[in-house]
Amino acid sequence: MDAHPTIAAFRGALDRARAGGDRVGLVPTMGYLHDGHLSLMRAAADACDRVAVTIFVNPLQFGAHEDLAAYPRDLQRDLDMCESVGVDLVFTPSAEEMYPEPILSTVSVDALAHTMEGAARPTHFAGVTTVVAKLFNIAGPCVAYFGEKDFQQLAIVRRMVRDLNFEIEIVGCAIARERDGLAMSSRNVYLSAEERAAAPVLHRALSAGAASVLAGEDDPGAVRALMAGIVDAEPLARLDYAEVVDPASLAAVSSFVPGTSVRLLVAAKLGAPRLLDNLGVSIPEAGSD
Ligand code: AMP
């Protein structure tokens, strides 16, 4: 496995792989890897000849008062984990390599980026789409793997690729969870023992919301209220949002259409860390049970 800190070396290695006929899988990350990240790398390894991982804590997607400096980092551990699942190349640029001068050109995906995470973090998604666009241009044509854990991000990146004709195929991967349902996240290390014990409340709220839809609840507002009530009942949790949206447009749904699917999303702070989770639900056809 080769680690490349420079754009030129990483780009050159992927160009050579493609010239030899290899299909390249790309897994962009901010490092401090866990099994969720590894599941993306395994999916890439299953479908592609070469797997490239990027590890870059992108300053552009952190707000002024967010946890950029404190974001957990351990490059050697990350490289060992990449190697253990058969990754071929890792791109490990510095902030100076990615942003040698103040960036004047940015990519933003309009309507999808203003709700939910975008409402809480107004500059976040422009930071994400700008760095992902840079990584796509650096990596070149490939299959890029993103987690459904960051469902809004996945929808936004898909839309950016369509709108701007990137030669990139996007694959969304299921959320990897701890045994108690908590979605794996690099930020989980910040949870105190009490907060960690309370954290599965997000998944419990989503599961209850999904169960109510499957049991015939026909009012999305009632599902939102049910999920919000479950999170609010946990004293350590402070709910940010509980939403029921169309999976592609991310627009809040006002009714359930049989045969379609919706996405339930929740975000809450447990102490300092802000946790996200989501779940897909297929709306039952009328008459089915
Ligand atoms: P991050 O390092 O947090 O930027 O995440 C890098 C990629 O890993 C993103 O596409 C995330 O959606 C994905 N990811 C993070 N946590 C999980 C998880 N628990 N399950 C699946 N994918 C994940």
PDB file of C-alpha atoms and ligand atoms in Angstrom:
ATOM      1  CA  MET A   1       0.000   0.000   0.000  1.00  0.00           C
ATOM      2  CA  ASP A   2       1.298   3.457  -0.916  1.00  0.00           C
ATOM      3  CA  ALA A   3       0.530   6.678   0.971  1.00  0.00           C
ATOM      4  CA  HIS A   4       0.798   9.831  -1.148  1.00  0.00           C
ATOM      5  CA  PRO A   5       0.845  13.267   0.488  1.00  0.00           C
ATOM      6  CA  THR A   6       1.003  15.144  -2.837  1.00  0.00           C
ATOM      7  CA  ILE A   7      -1.678  15.686  -5.467  1.00  0.00           C
ATOM      8  CA  ALA A   8       0.799  14.968  -8.270  1.00  0.00           C
ATOM      9  CA  ALA A   9       1.834  11.562  -6.918  1.00  0.00           C
ATOM     10  CA  PHE A  10      -1.725  10.431  -6.077  1.00  0.00           C
ATOM     11  CA  ARG A  11      -3.091  11.583  -9.442  1.00  0.00           C
ATOM     12  CA  GLY A  12      -0.172   9.941 -11.273  1.00  0.00           C
ATOM     13  CA  ALA A  13      -0.715   6.619  -9.506  1.00  0.00           C
ATOM     14  CA  LEU A  14      -4.431   6.566 -10.370  1.00  0.00           C
ATOM     15  CA  ASP A  15      -3.765   7.622 -13.973  1.00  0.00           C
ATOM     16  CA  ARG A  16      -1.341   4.707 -14.334  1.00  0.00           C
ATOM     17  CA  ALA A  17      -3.860   2.287 -12.797  1.00  0.00           C
ATOM     18  CA  ARG A  18      -6.554   3.377 -15.266  1.00  0.00           C
ATOM     19  CA  ALA A  19      -4.091   3.222 -18.178  1.00  0.00           C
ATOM     20  CA  GLY A  20      -3.547  -0.435 -17.255  1.00  0.00           C
ATOM     21  CA  GLY A  21      -7.302  -1.016 -17.476  1.00  0.00           C
ATOM     22  CA  ASP A  22      -8.064  -0.929 -13.755  1.00  0.00           C
ATOM     23  CA  ARG A  23     -11.398   0.217 -12.386  1.00  0.00           C
ATOM     24  CA  VAL A  24     -10.676   2.566  -9.477  1.00  0.00           C
ATOM     25  CA  GLY A  25     -12.759   2.772  -6.285  1.00  0.00           C
ATOM     26  CA  LEU A  26     -12.410   5.945  -4.214  1.00  0.00           C
ATOM     27  CA  VAL A  27     -13.345   6.297  -0.524  1.00  0.00           C
ATOM     28  CA  PRO A  28     -13.122   9.903   0.738  1.00  0.00           C
ATOM     29  CA  THR A  29     -12.785  10.190   4.542  1.00  0.00           C
ATOM     30  CA  MET A  30     -11.640  12.528   7.277  1.00  0.00           C
ATOM     31  CA  GLY A  31      -9.717   9.704   8.962  1.00  0.00           C
ATOM     32  CA  TYR A  32      -9.950   8.359  12.511  1.00  0.00           C
ATOM     33  CA  LEU A  33     -11.325   5.308  10.795  1.00  0.00           C
ATOM     34  CA  HIS A  34     -13.834   2.831  12.181  1.00  0.00           C
ATOM     35  CA  ASP A  35     -15.737  -0.171  10.850  1.00  0.00           C
ATOM     36  CA  GLY A  36     -18.169   2.124   8.992  1.00  0.00           C
ATOM     37  CA  HIS A  37     -15.315   3.470   6.875  1.00  0.00           C
ATOM     38  CA  LEU A  38     -13.920  -0.045   6.429  1.00  0.00           C
ATOM     39  CA  SER A  39     -17.291  -1.260   5.114  1.00  0.00           C
ATOM     40  CA  LEU A  40     -16.990   1.352   2.321  1.00  0.00           C
ATOM     41  CA  MET A  41     -13.451   0.158   1.534  1.00  0.00           C
ATOM     42  CA  ARG A  42     -14.595  -3.473   1.446  1.00  0.00           C
ATOM     43  CA  ALA A  43     -17.439  -2.563  -0.926  1.00  0.00           C
ATOM     44  CA  ALA A  44     -14.915  -0.775  -3.142  1.00  0.00           C
ATOM     45  CA  ALA A  45     -12.522  -3.734  -3.032  1.00  0.00           C
ATOM     46  CA  ASP A  46     -15.339  -6.106  -4.027  1.00  0.00           C
ATOM     47  CA  ALA A  47     -16.265  -4.107  -7.136  1.00  0.00           C
ATOM     48  CA  CYS A  48     -13.021  -2.424  -8.225  1.00  0.00           C
ATOM     49  CA  ASP A  49      -9.459  -3.416  -9.176  1.00  0.00           C
ATOM     50  CA  ARG A  50      -7.798  -0.642  -7.186  1.00  0.00           C
ATOM     51  CA  VAL A  51      -9.015   0.989  -3.976  1.00  0.00           C
ATOM     52  CA  ALA A  52      -7.919   4.513  -3.110  1.00  0.00           C
ATOM     53  CA  VAL A  53      -8.757   6.147   0.220  1.00  0.00           C
ATOM     54  CA  THR A  54      -8.399   9.846   0.947  1.00  0.00           C
ATOM     55  CA  ILE A  55      -7.750  11.060   4.492  1.00  0.00           C
ATOM     56  CA  PHE A  56      -8.156  14.791   4.886  1.00  0.00           C
ATOM     57  CA  VAL A  57      -9.789  16.787   7.681  1.00  0.00           C
ATOM     58  CA  ASN A  58     -11.212  19.524   5.489  1.00  0.00           C
ATOM     59  CA  PRO A  59     -11.103  22.922   7.226  1.00  0.00           C
ATOM     60  CA  LEU A  60     -13.602  24.356   4.730  1.00  0.00           C
ATOM     61  CA  GLN A  61     -16.502  22.285   6.073  1.00  0.00           C
ATOM     62  CA  PHE A  62     -16.058  23.292   9.720  1.00  0.00           C
ATOM     63  CA  GLY A  63     -17.771  26.446  10.983  1.00  0.00           C
ATOM     64  CA  ALA A  64     -15.817  29.036  12.976  1.00  0.00           C
ATOM     65  CA  HIS A  65     -16.954  27.594  16.315  1.00  0.00           C
ATOM     66  CA  GLU A  66     -16.811  23.919  15.403  1.00  0.00           C
ATOM     67  CA  ASP A  67     -14.392  21.162  16.380  1.00  0.00           C
ATOM     68  CA  LEU A  68     -11.749  21.371  13.590  1.00  0.00           C
ATOM     69  CA  ALA A  69      -8.718  21.567  15.905  1.00  0.00           C
ATOM     70  CA  ALA A  70     -10.140  18.896  18.208  1.00  0.00           C
ATOM     71  CA  TYR A  71     -11.243  16.521  15.417  1.00  0.00           C
ATOM     72  CA  PRO A  72      -9.613  13.159  16.273  1.00  0.00           C
ATOM     73  CA  ARG A  73      -6.612  12.168  14.174  1.00  0.00           C
ATOM     74  CA  ASP A  74      -4.327   9.104  14.117  1.00  0.00           C
ATOM     75  CA  LEU A  75      -2.739   8.664  10.705  1.00  0.00           C
ATOM     76  CA  GLN A  76      -0.613   5.603  11.463  1.00  0.00           C
ATOM     77  CA  ARG A  77      -3.591   3.723  12.898  1.00  0.00           C
ATOM     78  CA  ASP A  78      -5.661   4.762   9.853  1.00  0.00           C
ATOM     79  CA  LEU A  79      -2.979   3.514   7.438  1.00  0.00           C
ATOM     80  CA  ASP A  80      -2.805   0.172   9.264  1.00  0.00           C
ATOM     81  CA  MET A  81      -6.588  -0.172   9.060  1.00  0.00           C
ATOM     82  CA  CYS A  82      -6.588   0.655   5.341  1.00  0.00           C
ATOM     83  CA  GLU A  83      -3.899  -1.942   4.711  1.00  0.00           C
ATOM     84  CA  SER A  84      -5.865  -4.570   6.671  1.00  0.00           C
ATOM     85  CA  VAL A  85      -8.755  -4.396   4.174  1.00  0.00           C
ATOM     86  CA  GLY A  86      -6.614  -4.384   1.035  1.00  0.00           C
ATOM     87  CA  VAL A  87      -6.532  -0.674   0.170  1.00  0.00           C
ATOM     88  CA  ASP A  88      -3.923   0.044  -2.537  1.00  0.00           C
ATOM     89  CA  LEU A  89      -3.367   3.793  -2.248  1.00  0.00           C
ATOM     90  CA  VAL A  90      -4.014   6.436   0.387  1.00  0.00           C
ATOM     91  CA  PHE A  91      -4.007  10.182  -0.296  1.00  0.00           C
ATOM     92  CA  THR A  92      -2.876  12.056   2.823  1.00  0.00           C
ATOM     93  CA  PRO A  93      -2.569  15.712   1.823  1.00  0.00           C
ATOM     94  CA  SER A  94      -1.839  18.577   4.202  1.00  0.00           C
ATOM     95  CA  ALA A  95      -4.152  21.608   4.298  1.00  0.00           C
ATOM     96  CA  GLU A  96      -1.402  23.523   2.428  1.00  0.00           C
ATOM     97  CA  GLU A  97      -1.370  20.907  -0.336  1.00  0.00           C
ATOM     98  CA  MET A  98      -5.153  21.171  -0.786  1.00  0.00           C
ATOM     99  CA  TYR A  99      -5.450  24.928  -0.219  1.00  0.00           C
ATOM    100  CA  PRO A 100      -2.108  26.556  -1.144  1.00  0.00           C
ATOM    101  CA  GLU A 101      -3.859  29.912  -1.449  1.00  0.00           C
ATOM    102  CA  PRO A 102      -7.211  31.181  -0.164  1.00  0.00           C
ATOM    103  CA  ILE A 103      -9.855  29.398  -2.222  1.00  0.00           C
ATOM    104  CA  LEU A 104     -11.979  31.738  -4.359  1.00  0.00           C
ATOM    105  CA  SER A 105     -13.865  29.089  -6.333  1.00  0.00           C
ATOM    106  CA  THR A 106     -16.396  26.997  -4.475  1.00  0.00           C
ATOM    107  CA  VAL A 107     -19.083  24.480  -5.414  1.00  0.00           C
ATOM    108  CA  SER A 108     -22.465  24.612  -3.733  1.00  0.00           C
ATOM    109  CA  VAL A 109     -25.606  22.608  -4.323  1.00  0.00           C
ATOM    110  CA  ASP A 110     -28.447  24.969  -3.744  1.00  0.00           C
ATOM    111  CA  ALA A 111     -31.739  23.883  -2.235  1.00  0.00           C
ATOM    112  CA  LEU A 112     -30.585  20.528  -0.830  1.00  0.00           C
ATOM    113  CA  ALA A 113     -27.948  22.180   1.357  1.00  0.00           C
ATOM    114  CA  HIS A 114     -30.102  24.566   3.384  1.00  0.00           C
ATOM    115  CA  THR A 115     -32.286  22.219   5.446  1.00  0.00           C
ATOM    116  CA  MET A 116     -31.449  19.870   8.338  1.00  0.00           C
ATOM    117  CA  GLU A 117     -27.609  19.796   8.636  1.00  0.00           C
ATOM    118  CA  GLY A 118     -27.457  22.905   6.440  1.00  0.00           C
ATOM    119  CA  ALA A 119     -29.788  24.816   8.765  1.00  0.00           C
ATOM    120  CA  ALA A 120     -27.604  23.959  11.759  1.00  0.00           C
ATOM    121  CA  ARG A 121     -24.315  24.467   9.843  1.00  0.00           C
ATOM    122  CA  PRO A 122     -24.886  27.074   7.092  1.00  0.00           C
ATOM    123  CA  THR A 123     -21.432  26.837   5.422  1.00  0.00           C
ATOM    124  CA  HIS A 124     -20.922  23.106   5.941  1.00  0.00           C
ATOM    125  CA  PHE A 125     -22.130  21.616   2.672  1.00  0.00           C
ATOM    126  CA  ALA A 126     -20.405  24.180   0.436  1.00  0.00           C
ATOM    127  CA  GLY A 127     -17.209  23.112   2.219  1.00  0.00           C
ATOM    128  CA  VAL A 128     -18.034  19.449   1.598  1.00  0.00           C
ATOM    129  CA  THR A 129     -18.953  19.830  -2.077  1.00  0.00           C
ATOM    130  CA  THR A 130     -15.929  22.019  -2.755  1.00  0.00           C
ATOM    131  CA  VAL A 131     -13.484  19.490  -1.300  1.00  0.00           C
ATOM    132  CA  VAL A 132     -15.293  16.535  -2.882  1.00  0.00           C
ATOM    133  CA  ALA A 133     -15.166  18.297  -6.271  1.00  0.00           C
ATOM    134  CA  LYS A 134     -11.436  18.835  -5.771  1.00  0.00           C
ATOM    135  CA  LEU A 135     -10.923  15.193  -4.763  1.00  0.00           C
ATOM    136  CA  PHE A 136     -12.911  14.009  -7.811  1.00  0.00           C
ATOM    137  CA  ASN A 137     -10.819  16.218 -10.124  1.00  0.00           C
ATOM    138  CA  ILE A 138      -7.614  14.997  -8.498  1.00  0.00           C
ATOM    139  CA  ALA A 139      -8.615  11.307  -8.568  1.00  0.00           C
ATOM    140  CA  GLY A 140     -10.155  11.270 -12.060  1.00  0.00           C
ATOM    141  CA  PRO A 141     -12.835   8.872 -13.331  1.00  0.00           C
ATOM    142  CA  CYS A 142     -13.716   6.314 -10.664  1.00  0.00           C
ATOM    143  CA  VAL A 143     -16.453   4.793  -8.539  1.00  0.00           C
ATOM    144  CA  ALA A 144     -16.797   6.795  -5.305  1.00  0.00           C
ATOM    145  CA  TYR A 145     -18.218   5.253  -2.118  1.00  0.00           C
ATOM    146  CA  PHE A 146     -20.140   7.303   0.434  1.00  0.00           C
ATOM    147  CA  GLY A 147     -22.011   6.220   3.555  1.00  0.00           C
ATOM    148  CA  GLU A 148     -25.754   6.594   4.044  1.00  0.00           C
ATOM    149  CA  LYS A 149     -24.735   7.634   7.571  1.00  0.00           C
ATOM    150  CA  ASP A 150     -24.426  11.148   6.118  1.00  0.00           C
ATOM    151  CA  PHE A 151     -27.592  10.821   4.066  1.00  0.00           C
ATOM    152  CA  GLN A 152     -27.973  14.497   3.185  1.00  0.00           C
ATOM    153  CA  GLN A 153     -24.319  14.654   2.106  1.00  0.00           C
ATOM    154  CA  LEU A 154     -24.816  11.595  -0.114  1.00  0.00           C
ATOM    155  CA  ALA A 155     -27.873  13.168  -1.801  1.00  0.00           C
ATOM    156  CA  ILE A 156     -25.984  16.427  -2.316  1.00  0.00           C
ATOM    157  CA  VAL A 157     -22.904  14.725  -3.795  1.00  0.00           C
ATOM    158  CA  ARG A 158     -25.111  12.675  -6.142  1.00  0.00           C
ATOM    159  CA  ARG A 159     -26.781  15.874  -7.302  1.00  0.00           C
ATOM    160  CA  MET A 160     -23.454  17.678  -7.774  1.00  0.00           C
ATOM    161  CA  VAL A 161     -22.164  14.815  -9.936  1.00  0.00           C
ATOM    162  CA  ARG A 162     -25.320  14.930 -12.100  1.00  0.00           C
ATOM    163  CA  ASP A 163     -25.471  18.710 -12.371  1.00  0.00           C
ATOM    164  CA  LEU A 164     -21.781  19.151 -13.200  1.00  0.00           C
ATOM    165  CA  ASN A 165     -21.147  15.976 -15.237  1.00  0.00           C
ATOM    166  CA  PHE A 166     -18.364  14.528 -13.125  1.00  0.00           C
ATOM    167  CA  GLU A 167     -17.147  11.232 -14.595  1.00  0.00           C
ATOM    168  CA  ILE A 168     -17.793   9.562 -11.268  1.00  0.00           C
ATOM    169  CA  GLU A 169     -20.217   6.805 -10.310  1.00  0.00           C
ATOM    170  CA  ILE A 170     -21.554   7.269  -6.783  1.00  0.00           C
ATOM    171  CA  VAL A 171     -22.323   4.242  -4.613  1.00  0.00           C
ATOM    172  CA  GLY A 172     -24.178   4.682  -1.311  1.00  0.00           C
ATOM    173  CA  CYS A 173     -23.382   2.159   1.457  1.00  0.00           C
ATOM    174  CA  ALA A 174     -25.539   1.081   4.416  1.00  0.00           C
ATOM    175  CA  ILE A 175     -24.882   2.480   7.892  1.00  0.00           C
ATOM    176  CA  ALA A 176     -22.541   0.383  10.063  1.00  0.00           C
ATOM    177  CA  ARG A 177     -23.840   0.271  13.649  1.00  0.00           C
ATOM    178  CA  GLU A 178     -22.642  -0.760  17.076  1.00  0.00           C
ATOM    179  CA  ARG A 179     -24.462  -3.729  18.623  1.00  0.00           C
ATOM    180  CA  ASP A 180     -26.861  -1.417  20.476  1.00  0.00           C
ATOM    181  CA  GLY A 181     -27.840   0.399  17.297  1.00  0.00           C
ATOM    182  CA  LEU A 182     -25.644   3.497  17.603  1.00  0.00           C
ATOM    183  CA  ALA A 183     -24.371   4.531  14.164  1.00  0.00           C
ATOM    184  CA  MET A 184     -20.561   4.351  14.095  1.00  0.00           C
ATOM    185  CA  SER A 185     -18.926   7.767  13.931  1.00  0.00           C
ATOM    186  CA  SER A 186     -15.467   9.211  14.530  1.00  0.00           C
ATOM    187  CA  ARG A 187     -17.147  11.648  16.924  1.00  0.00           C
ATOM    188  CA  ASN A 188     -18.449   8.862  19.206  1.00  0.00           C
ATOM    189  CA  VAL A 189     -15.075   8.937  21.025  1.00  0.00           C
ATOM    190  CA  TYR A 190     -16.118  12.261  22.535  1.00  0.00           C
ATOM    191  CA  LEU A 191     -19.123  10.733  24.333  1.00  0.00           C
ATOM    192  CA  SER A 192     -18.830  10.293  28.102  1.00  0.00           C
ATOM    193  CA  ALA A 193     -19.854   6.871  29.465  1.00  0.00           C
ATOM    194  CA  GLU A 194     -23.332   8.233  30.330  1.00  0.00           C
ATOM    195  CA  GLU A 195     -23.748   9.912  26.939  1.00  0.00           C
ATOM    196  CA  ARG A 196     -22.578   6.743  25.172  1.00  0.00           C
ATOM    197  CA  ALA A 197     -25.187   4.746  27.094  1.00  0.00           C
ATOM    198  CA  ALA A 198     -27.886   7.240  26.059  1.00  0.00           C
ATOM    199  CA  ALA A 199     -26.769   7.592  22.415  1.00  0.00           C
ATOM    200  CA  PRO A 200     -28.782   4.666  20.933  1.00  0.00           C
ATOM    201  CA  VAL A 201     -31.877   6.832  21.545  1.00  0.00           C
ATOM    202  CA  LEU A 202     -31.473   8.190  17.998  1.00  0.00           C
ATOM    203  CA  HIS A 203     -31.743   4.743  16.477  1.00  0.00           C
ATOM    204  CA  ARG A 204     -34.615   3.863  18.834  1.00  0.00           C
ATOM    205  CA  ALA A 205     -36.511   6.956  17.699  1.00  0.00           C
ATOM    206  CA  LEU A 206     -35.958   6.091  14.026  1.00  0.00           C
ATOM    207  CA  SER A 207     -36.994   2.472  14.549  1.00  0.00           C
ATOM    208  CA  ALA A 208     -40.186   3.573  16.323  1.00  0.00           C
ATOM    209  CA  GLY A 209     -40.911   6.050  13.520  1.00  0.00           C
ATOM    210  CA  ALA A 210     -40.412   3.359  10.879  1.00  0.00           C
ATOM    211  CA  ALA A 211     -42.560   0.885  12.813  1.00  0.00           C
ATOM    212  CA  SER A 212     -45.389   3.411  13.027  1.00  0.00           C
ATOM    213  CA  VAL A 213     -45.295   3.946   9.257  1.00  0.00           C
ATOM    214  CA  LEU A 214     -45.325   0.208   8.632  1.00  0.00           C
ATOM    215  CA  ALA A 215     -48.255  -0.115  11.058  1.00  0.00           C
ATOM    216  CA  GLY A 216     -50.267   2.321   8.939  1.00  0.00           C
ATOM    217  CA  GLU A 217     -49.592   5.777  10.382  1.00  0.00           C
ATOM    218  CA  ASP A 218     -50.499   8.079   7.507  1.00  0.00           C
ATOM    219  CA  ASP A 219     -49.459  11.466   8.889  1.00  0.00           C
ATOM    220  CA  PRO A 220     -45.748  12.331   8.477  1.00  0.00           C
ATOM    221  CA  GLY A 221     -46.212  15.032  11.133  1.00  0.00           C
ATOM    222  CA  ALA A 222     -47.199  12.373  13.667  1.00  0.00           C
ATOM    223  CA  VAL A 223     -44.087  10.350  12.788  1.00  0.00           C
ATOM    224  CA  ARG A 224     -41.886  13.436  13.291  1.00  0.00           C
ATOM    225  CA  ALA A 225     -43.570  14.097  16.642  1.00  0.00           C
ATOM    226  CA  LEU A 226     -43.163  10.469  17.720  1.00  0.00           C
ATOM    227  CA  MET A 227     -39.414  10.508  16.943  1.00  0.00           C
ATOM    228  CA  ALA A 228     -38.924  13.924  18.553  1.00  0.00           C
ATOM    229  CA  GLY A 229     -40.769  12.776  21.686  1.00  0.00           C
ATOM    230  CA  ILE A 230     -38.515   9.731  22.093  1.00  0.00           C
ATOM    231  CA  VAL A 231     -35.329  11.811  21.772  1.00  0.00           C
ATOM    232  CA  ASP A 232     -36.733  14.533  24.066  1.00  0.00           C
ATOM    233  CA  ALA A 233     -37.506  11.919  26.717  1.00  0.00           C
ATOM    234  CA  GLU A 234     -33.756  11.192  27.029  1.00  0.00           C
ATOM    235  CA  PRO A 235     -32.468  13.783  29.542  1.00  0.00           C
ATOM    236  CA  LEU A 236     -28.921  13.848  28.087  1.00  0.00           C
ATOM    237  CA  ALA A 237     -30.107  14.453  24.514  1.00  0.00           C
ATOM    238  CA  ARG A 238     -30.988  17.793  22.950  1.00  0.00           C
ATOM    239  CA  LEU A 239     -32.942  17.294  19.736  1.00  0.00           C
ATOM    240  CA  ASP A 240     -31.947  19.347  16.730  1.00  0.00           C
ATOM    241  CA  TYR A 241     -34.404  17.926  14.183  1.00  0.00           C
ATOM    242  CA  ALA A 242     -36.570  14.917  13.446  1.00  0.00           C
ATOM    243  CA  GLU A 243     -37.568  14.813   9.779  1.00  0.00           C
ATOM    244  CA  VAL A 244     -39.401  12.686   7.226  1.00  0.00           C
ATOM    245  CA  VAL A 245     -38.210  13.509   3.716  1.00  0.00           C
ATOM    246  CA  ASP A 246     -38.182  12.412   0.104  1.00  0.00           C
ATOM    247  CA  PRO A 247     -34.880  10.496  -0.302  1.00  0.00           C
ATOM    248  CA  ALA A 248     -33.827  12.308  -3.493  1.00  0.00           C
ATOM    249  CA  SER A 249     -35.143  15.867  -3.122  1.00  0.00           C
ATOM    250  CA  LEU A 250     -34.827  15.860   0.702  1.00  0.00           C
ATOM    251  CA  ALA A 251     -38.097  17.840   0.759  1.00  0.00           C
ATOM    252  CA  ALA A 252     -40.256  17.226   3.836  1.00  0.00           C
ATOM    253  CA  VAL A 253     -43.114  14.924   2.832  1.00  0.00           C
ATOM    254  CA  SER A 254     -46.676  15.953   3.660  1.00  0.00           C
ATOM    255  CA  SER A 255     -48.265  12.580   2.885  1.00  0.00           C
ATOM    256  CA  PHE A 256     -47.189   8.977   2.382  1.00  0.00           C
ATOM    257  CA  VAL A 257     -47.559   7.564  -1.133  1.00  0.00           C
ATOM    258  CA  PRO A 258     -47.894   3.739  -1.168  1.00  0.00           C
ATOM    259  CA  GLY A 259     -45.070   2.027  -3.066  1.00  0.00           C
ATOM    260  CA  THR A 260     -42.603   4.910  -2.583  1.00  0.00           C
ATOM    261  CA  SER A 261     -39.997   5.257   0.121  1.00  0.00           C
ATOM    262  CA  VAL A 262     -39.167   8.020   2.581  1.00  0.00           C
ATOM    263  CA  ARG A 263     -36.161   8.712   4.765  1.00  0.00           C
ATOM    264  CA  LEU A 264     -36.424   9.393   8.478  1.00  0.00           C
ATOM    265  CA  LEU A 265     -33.591  11.536   9.867  1.00  0.00           C
ATOM    266  CA  VAL A 266     -32.730  12.728  13.367  1.00  0.00           C
ATOM    267  CA  ALA A 267     -29.940  14.856  14.803  1.00  0.00           C
ATOM    268  CA  ALA A 268     -29.303  15.561  18.469  1.00  0.00           C
ATOM    269  CA  LYS A 269     -26.554  16.755  20.741  1.00  0.00           C
ATOM    270  CA  LEU A 270     -25.445  14.412  23.488  1.00  0.00           C
ATOM    271  CA  GLY A 271     -23.279  16.675  25.572  1.00  0.00           C
ATOM    272  CA  ALA A 272     -20.904  18.395  23.155  1.00  0.00           C
ATOM    273  CA  PRO A 273     -20.994  15.831  20.300  1.00  0.00           C
ATOM    274  CA  ARG A 274     -23.742  16.224  17.742  1.00  0.00           C
ATOM    275  CA  LEU A 275     -24.944  12.855  16.447  1.00  0.00           C
ATOM    276  CA  LEU A 276     -26.822  12.047  13.247  1.00  0.00           C
ATOM    277  CA  ASP A 277     -28.768   8.996  12.194  1.00  0.00           C
ATOM    278  CA  ASN A 278     -31.313   8.007   9.573  1.00  0.00           C
ATOM    279  CA  LEU A 279     -33.386   5.105   8.295  1.00  0.00           C
ATOM    280  CA  GLY A 280     -35.230   4.334   5.061  1.00  0.00           C
ATOM    281  CA  VAL A 281     -38.851   3.150   5.064  1.00  0.00           C
ATOM    282  CA  SER A 282     -40.910   1.776   2.185  1.00  0.00           C
ATOM    283  CA  ILE A 283     -44.515   2.885   2.372  1.00  0.00           C
ATOM    284  CA  PRO A 284     -46.694  -0.246   2.300  1.00  0.00           C
ATOM    285  CA  GLU A 285     -49.074  -0.693  -0.633  1.00  0.00           C
ATOM    286  CA  ALA A 286     -52.696  -0.197   0.386  1.00  0.00           C
ATOM    287  CA  GLY A 287     -54.146  -3.428   1.728  1.00  0.00           C
ATOM    288  CA  SER A 288     -50.790  -5.007   2.568  1.00  0.00           C
ATOM    289  CA  ASP A 289     -49.869  -5.704   6.160  1.00  0.00           C
TER     290      ASP A 289
HETATM  291  P1  AMP B   1     -16.110  10.941   7.543  1.00  0.00           P
HETATM  292  O1  AMP B   1     -14.722  10.469   7.799  1.00  0.00           O
HETATM  293  O2  AMP B   1     -16.939  11.073   8.784  1.00  0.00           O
HETATM  294  O3  AMP B   1     -16.144  12.151   6.645  1.00  0.00           O
HETATM  295  O4  AMP B   1     -16.821   9.796   6.716  1.00  0.00           O
HETATM  296  C1  AMP B   1     -16.268   9.323   5.505  1.00  0.00           C
HETATM  297  C2  AMP B   1     -17.279   8.454   4.812  1.00  0.00           C
HETATM  298  O5  AMP B   1     -17.592   7.344   5.643  1.00  0.00           O
HETATM  299  C3  AMP B   1     -18.589   9.184   4.529  1.00  0.00           C
HETATM  300  O6  AMP B   1     -19.065   8.792   3.235  1.00  0.00           O
HETATM  301  C4  AMP B   1     -19.485   8.696   5.627  1.00  0.00           C
HETATM  302  O7  AMP B   1     -20.861   8.729   5.293  1.00  0.00           O
HETATM  303  C5  AMP B   1     -19.002   7.265   5.778  1.00  0.00           C
HETATM  304  N1  AMP B   1     -19.376   6.753   7.095  1.00  0.00           N
HETATM  305  C6  AMP B   1     -19.129   7.318   8.300  1.00  0.00           C
HETATM  306  N2  AMP B   1     -19.686   6.598   9.289  1.00  0.00           N
HETATM  307  C7  AMP B   1     -20.313   5.545   8.692  1.00  0.00           C
HETATM  308  C8  AMP B   1     -21.078   4.437   9.165  1.00  0.00           C
HETATM  309  N3  AMP B   1     -21.338   4.278  10.460  1.00  0.00           N
HETATM  310  N4  AMP B   1     -21.561   3.559   8.257  1.00  0.00           N
HETATM  311  C9  AMP B   1     -21.325   3.729   6.925  1.00  0.00           C
HETATM  312  N5  AMP B   1     -20.608   4.757   6.413  1.00  0.00           N
HETATM  313  C10 AMP B   1     -20.105   5.649   7.282  1.00  0.00           C
END
